[in-house]
XYZ file of N, CA and C in Angstrom:
414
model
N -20.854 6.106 25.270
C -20.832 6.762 23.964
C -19.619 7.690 23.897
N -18.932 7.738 23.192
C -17.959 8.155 22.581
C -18.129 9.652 22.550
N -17.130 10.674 22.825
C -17.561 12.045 23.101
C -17.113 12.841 21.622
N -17.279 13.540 21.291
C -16.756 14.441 19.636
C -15.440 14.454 19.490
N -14.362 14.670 20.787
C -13.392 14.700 21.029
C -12.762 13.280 20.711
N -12.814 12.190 21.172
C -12.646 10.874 21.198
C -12.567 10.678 19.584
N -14.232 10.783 19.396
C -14.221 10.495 17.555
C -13.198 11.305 16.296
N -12.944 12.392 17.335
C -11.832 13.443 16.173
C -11.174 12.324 16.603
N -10.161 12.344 17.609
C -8.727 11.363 17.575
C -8.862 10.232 16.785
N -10.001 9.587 17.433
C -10.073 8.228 16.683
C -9.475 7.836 15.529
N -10.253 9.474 14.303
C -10.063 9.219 12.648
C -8.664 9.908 12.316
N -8.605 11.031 13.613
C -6.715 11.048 12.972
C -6.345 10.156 13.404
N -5.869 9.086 15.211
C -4.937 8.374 14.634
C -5.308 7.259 13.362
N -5.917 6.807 13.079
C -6.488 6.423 11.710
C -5.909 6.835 10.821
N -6.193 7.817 10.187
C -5.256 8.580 9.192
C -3.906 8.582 9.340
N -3.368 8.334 10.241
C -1.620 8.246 10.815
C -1.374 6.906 9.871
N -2.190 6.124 9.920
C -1.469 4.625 9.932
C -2.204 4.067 8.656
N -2.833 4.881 7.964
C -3.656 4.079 6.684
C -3.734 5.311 5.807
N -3.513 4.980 4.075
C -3.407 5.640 3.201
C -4.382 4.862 2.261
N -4.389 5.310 1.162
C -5.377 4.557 -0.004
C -4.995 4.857 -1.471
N -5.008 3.922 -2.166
C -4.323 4.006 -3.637
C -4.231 5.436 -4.191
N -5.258 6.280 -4.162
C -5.059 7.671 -5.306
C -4.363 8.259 -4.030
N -4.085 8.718 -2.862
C -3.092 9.341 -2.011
C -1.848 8.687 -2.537
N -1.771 7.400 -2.533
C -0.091 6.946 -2.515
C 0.271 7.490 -4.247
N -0.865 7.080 -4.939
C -0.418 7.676 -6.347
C -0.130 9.035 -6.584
N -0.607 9.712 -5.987
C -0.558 11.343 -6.048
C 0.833 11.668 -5.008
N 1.026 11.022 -4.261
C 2.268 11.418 -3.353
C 3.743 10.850 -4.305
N 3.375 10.061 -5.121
C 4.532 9.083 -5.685
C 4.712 10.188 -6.995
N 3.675 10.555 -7.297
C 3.596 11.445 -8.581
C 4.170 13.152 -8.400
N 4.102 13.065 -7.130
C 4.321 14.460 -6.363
C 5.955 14.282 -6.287
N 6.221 13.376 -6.309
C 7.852 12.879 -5.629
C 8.353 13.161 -4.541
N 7.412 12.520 -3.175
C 7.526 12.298 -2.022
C 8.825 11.063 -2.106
N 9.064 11.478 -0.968
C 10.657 9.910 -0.898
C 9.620 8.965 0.114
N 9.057 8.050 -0.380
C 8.714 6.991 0.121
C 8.836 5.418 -0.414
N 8.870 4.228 0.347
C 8.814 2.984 -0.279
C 7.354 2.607 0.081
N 6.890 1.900 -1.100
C 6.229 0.995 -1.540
C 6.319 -0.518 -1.203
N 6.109 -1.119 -0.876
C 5.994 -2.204 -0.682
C 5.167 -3.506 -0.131
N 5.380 -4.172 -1.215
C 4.255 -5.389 -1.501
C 4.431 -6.680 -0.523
N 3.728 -7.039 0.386
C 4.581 -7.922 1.195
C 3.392 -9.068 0.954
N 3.208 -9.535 -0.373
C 2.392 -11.018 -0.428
C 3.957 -11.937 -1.100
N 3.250 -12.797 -1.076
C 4.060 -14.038 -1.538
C 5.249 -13.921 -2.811
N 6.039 -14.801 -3.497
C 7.004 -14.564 -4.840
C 5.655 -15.148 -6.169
N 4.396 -15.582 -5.494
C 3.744 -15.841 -6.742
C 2.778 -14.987 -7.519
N 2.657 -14.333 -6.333
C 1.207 -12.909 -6.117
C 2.294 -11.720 -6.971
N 3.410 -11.983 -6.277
C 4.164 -10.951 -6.698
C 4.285 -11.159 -8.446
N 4.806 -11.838 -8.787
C 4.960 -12.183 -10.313
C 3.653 -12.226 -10.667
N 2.754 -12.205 -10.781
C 1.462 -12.211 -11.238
C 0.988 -10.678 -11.835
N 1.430 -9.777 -10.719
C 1.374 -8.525 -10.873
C 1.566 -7.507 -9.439
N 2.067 -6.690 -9.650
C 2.028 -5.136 -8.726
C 2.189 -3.800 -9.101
N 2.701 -2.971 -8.043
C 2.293 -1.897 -8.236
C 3.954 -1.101 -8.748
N 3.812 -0.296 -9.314
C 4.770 0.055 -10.672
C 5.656 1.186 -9.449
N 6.940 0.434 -9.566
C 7.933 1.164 -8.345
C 7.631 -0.063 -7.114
N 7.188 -0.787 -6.906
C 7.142 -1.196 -5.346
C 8.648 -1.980 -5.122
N 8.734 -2.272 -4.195
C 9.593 -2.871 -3.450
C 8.754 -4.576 -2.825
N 9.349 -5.881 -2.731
C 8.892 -6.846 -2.654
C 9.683 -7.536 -1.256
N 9.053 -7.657 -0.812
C 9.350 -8.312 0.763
C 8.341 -9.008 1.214
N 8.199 -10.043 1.698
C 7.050 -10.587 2.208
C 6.976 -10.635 3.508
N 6.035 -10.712 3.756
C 5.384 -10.197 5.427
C 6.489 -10.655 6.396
N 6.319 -12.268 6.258
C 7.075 -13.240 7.205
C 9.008 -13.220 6.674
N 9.124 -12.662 5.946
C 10.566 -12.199 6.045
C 11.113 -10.766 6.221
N 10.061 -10.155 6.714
C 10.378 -8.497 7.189
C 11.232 -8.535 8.630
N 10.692 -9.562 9.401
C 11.876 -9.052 10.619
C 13.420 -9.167 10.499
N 13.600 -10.199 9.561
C 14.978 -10.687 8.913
C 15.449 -9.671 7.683
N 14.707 -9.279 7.056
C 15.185 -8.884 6.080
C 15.081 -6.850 5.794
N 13.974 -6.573 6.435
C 13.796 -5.276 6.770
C 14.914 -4.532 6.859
N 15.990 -4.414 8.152
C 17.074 -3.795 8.602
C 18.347 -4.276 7.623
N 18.575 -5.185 6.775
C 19.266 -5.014 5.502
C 19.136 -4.692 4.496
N 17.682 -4.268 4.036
C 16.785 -3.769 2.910
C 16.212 -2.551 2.622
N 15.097 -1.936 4.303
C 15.398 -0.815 4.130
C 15.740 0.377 4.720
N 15.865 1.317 4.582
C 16.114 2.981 5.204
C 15.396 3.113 6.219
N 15.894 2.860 7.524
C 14.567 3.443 8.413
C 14.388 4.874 8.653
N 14.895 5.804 7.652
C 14.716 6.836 7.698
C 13.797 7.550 6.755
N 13.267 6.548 5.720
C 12.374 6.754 4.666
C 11.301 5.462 4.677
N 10.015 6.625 4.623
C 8.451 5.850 5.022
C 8.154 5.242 4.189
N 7.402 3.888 4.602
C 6.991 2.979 3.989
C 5.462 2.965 3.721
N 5.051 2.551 3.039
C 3.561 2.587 2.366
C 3.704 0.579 2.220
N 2.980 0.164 2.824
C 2.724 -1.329 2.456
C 1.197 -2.062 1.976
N 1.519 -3.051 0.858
C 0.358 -3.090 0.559
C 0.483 -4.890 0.549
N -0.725 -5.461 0.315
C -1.439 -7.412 0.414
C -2.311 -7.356 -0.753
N -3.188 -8.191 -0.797
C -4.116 -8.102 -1.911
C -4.887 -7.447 -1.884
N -5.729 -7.392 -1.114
C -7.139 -6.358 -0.413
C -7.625 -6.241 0.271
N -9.025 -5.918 0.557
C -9.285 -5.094 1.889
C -9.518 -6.581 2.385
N -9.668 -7.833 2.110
C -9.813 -9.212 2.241
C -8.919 -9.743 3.030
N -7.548 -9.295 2.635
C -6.363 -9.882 3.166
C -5.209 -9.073 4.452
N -5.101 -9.400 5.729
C -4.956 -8.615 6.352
C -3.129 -8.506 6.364
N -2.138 -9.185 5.314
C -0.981 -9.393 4.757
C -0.322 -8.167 4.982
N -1.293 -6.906 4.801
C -0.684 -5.904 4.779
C -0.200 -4.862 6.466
N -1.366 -5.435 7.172
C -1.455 -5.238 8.780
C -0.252 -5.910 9.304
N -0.003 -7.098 8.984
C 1.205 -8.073 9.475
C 2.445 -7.585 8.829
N 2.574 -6.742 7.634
C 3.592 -5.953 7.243
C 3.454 -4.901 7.892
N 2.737 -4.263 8.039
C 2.963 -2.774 9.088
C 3.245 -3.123 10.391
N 2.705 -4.708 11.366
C 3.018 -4.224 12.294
C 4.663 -4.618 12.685
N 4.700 -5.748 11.514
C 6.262 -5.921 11.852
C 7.131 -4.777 11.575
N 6.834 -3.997 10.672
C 7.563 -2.833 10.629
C 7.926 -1.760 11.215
N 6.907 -1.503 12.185
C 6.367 -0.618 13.151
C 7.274 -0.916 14.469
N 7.290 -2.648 14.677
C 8.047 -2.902 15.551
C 9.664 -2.840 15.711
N 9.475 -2.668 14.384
C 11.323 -2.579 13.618
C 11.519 -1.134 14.062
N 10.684 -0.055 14.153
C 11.318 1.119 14.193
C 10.666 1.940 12.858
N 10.327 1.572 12.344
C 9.882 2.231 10.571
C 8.912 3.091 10.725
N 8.443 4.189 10.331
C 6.630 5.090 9.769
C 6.417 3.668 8.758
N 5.880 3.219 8.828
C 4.549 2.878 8.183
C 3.341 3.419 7.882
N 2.740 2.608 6.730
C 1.124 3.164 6.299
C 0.640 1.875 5.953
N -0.290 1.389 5.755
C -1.186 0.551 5.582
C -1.573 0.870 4.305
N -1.746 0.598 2.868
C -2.735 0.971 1.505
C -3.742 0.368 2.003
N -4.585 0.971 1.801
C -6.275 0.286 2.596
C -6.420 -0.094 0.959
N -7.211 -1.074 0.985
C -7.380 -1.754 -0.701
C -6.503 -2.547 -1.544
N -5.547 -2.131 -0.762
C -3.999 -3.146 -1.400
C -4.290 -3.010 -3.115
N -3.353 -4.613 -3.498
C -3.052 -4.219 -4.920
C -4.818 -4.436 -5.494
N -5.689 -4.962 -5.331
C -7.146 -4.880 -6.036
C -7.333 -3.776 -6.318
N -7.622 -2.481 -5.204
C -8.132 -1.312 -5.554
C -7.002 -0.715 -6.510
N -5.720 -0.778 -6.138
C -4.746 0.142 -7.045
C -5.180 -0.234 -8.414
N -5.143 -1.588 -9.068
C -5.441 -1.890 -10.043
C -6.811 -1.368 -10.419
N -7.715 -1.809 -9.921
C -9.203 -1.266 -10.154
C -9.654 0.085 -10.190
N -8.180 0.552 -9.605
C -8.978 2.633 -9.891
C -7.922 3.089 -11.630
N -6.907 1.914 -11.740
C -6.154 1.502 -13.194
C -5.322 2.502 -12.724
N -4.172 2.468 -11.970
C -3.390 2.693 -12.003
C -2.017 2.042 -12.166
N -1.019 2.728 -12.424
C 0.092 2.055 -13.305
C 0.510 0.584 -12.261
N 0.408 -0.739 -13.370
C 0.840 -1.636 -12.644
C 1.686 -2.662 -13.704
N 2.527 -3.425 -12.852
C 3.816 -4.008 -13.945
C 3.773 -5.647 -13.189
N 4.133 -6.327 -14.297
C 4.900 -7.629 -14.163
C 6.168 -8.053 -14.801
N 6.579 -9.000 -14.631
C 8.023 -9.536 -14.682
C 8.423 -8.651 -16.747
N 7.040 -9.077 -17.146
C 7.695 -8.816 -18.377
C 7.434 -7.528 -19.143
N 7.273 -5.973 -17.953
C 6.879 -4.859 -18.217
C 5.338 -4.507 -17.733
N 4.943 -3.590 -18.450
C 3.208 -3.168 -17.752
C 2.313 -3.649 -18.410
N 1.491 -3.936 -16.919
C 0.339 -4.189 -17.301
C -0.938 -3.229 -17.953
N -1.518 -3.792 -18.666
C -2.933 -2.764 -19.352
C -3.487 -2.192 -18.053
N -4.087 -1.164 -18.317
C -4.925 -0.005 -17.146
C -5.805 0.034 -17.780
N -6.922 -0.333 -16.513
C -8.111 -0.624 -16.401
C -8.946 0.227 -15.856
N -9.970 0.923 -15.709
C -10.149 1.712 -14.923
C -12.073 1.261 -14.367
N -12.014 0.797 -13.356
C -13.683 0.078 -12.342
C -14.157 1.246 -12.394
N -15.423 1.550 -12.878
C -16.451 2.338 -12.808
C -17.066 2.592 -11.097
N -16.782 1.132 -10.752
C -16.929 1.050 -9.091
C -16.354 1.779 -8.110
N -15.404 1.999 -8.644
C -14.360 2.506 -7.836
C -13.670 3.874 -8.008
N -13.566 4.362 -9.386
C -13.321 5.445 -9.634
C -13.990 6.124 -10.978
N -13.256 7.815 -11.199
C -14.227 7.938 -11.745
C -13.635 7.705 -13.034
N -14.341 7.398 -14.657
C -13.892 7.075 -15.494
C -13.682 8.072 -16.502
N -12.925 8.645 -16.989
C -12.904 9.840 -18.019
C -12.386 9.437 -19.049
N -13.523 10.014 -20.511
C -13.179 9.087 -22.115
C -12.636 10.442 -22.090
């Protein structure tokens, strides 16, 4: 069994390496210098994301990372959801690159579902706001 000590570390390093949609929104809104970035596919991507991200996909981060971005400015990466682990395979390639990384726990589902600002090719998308998920204010 796990001692009190153990379980503190546990949930900070935890907290080191995973963020969640209203943190990244409130830090982006705060005007923290961080990237965003969406590392699913060019079809997921055009479909919709998150308003400011950056688009790289998982399996072209080791190639494309160190011409793309700053390893001096932290990355926030996000996949579809808590379903898809797209976003783990973007952090860890990144991680291995040298980068801070974060993980969005919820990826783009929850961002969308708590209705926060999200865009496609031809401007923004409507905001929605899940009763499930957050809270709703008329």
């Amino acid at each position: 069994m796990p001692t009190p000590e153990d379980t503190v570390a546990y949930f900070r390093r935890r907290l080191q390496h995973e963020t969640d949609p209203a943190d990244v929104y409130a830090a982006q809104r705060a005007g923290y210098r961080f990237v965003i970035l969406d590392v699913r596919n060019a079809e997921a991507w055009a479909q919709g994301r998150i308003q400011g991200a950056l688009h790289l996909p998982h399996a072209d981060l080791p190639a494309r990372a160190p011409r793309e971005l700053d390893p001096a400015v932290p990355v926030v990466v996000y996949c579809w959801s808590p379903g898809c682990n797209g976003g783990v395979r973007g952090a860890l390639a990144l991680a291995s690159l040298g980068y801070d990384v974060k993980e969005m726990n919820g990826g783009f589902e929850y961002w969308a579902r708590e209705g926060l600002p999200t865009v496609d090719d031809d401007g923004p998308l409507p905001r929605t706001f899940d009763p499930l998920v957050t809270v709703v204010r008329r």
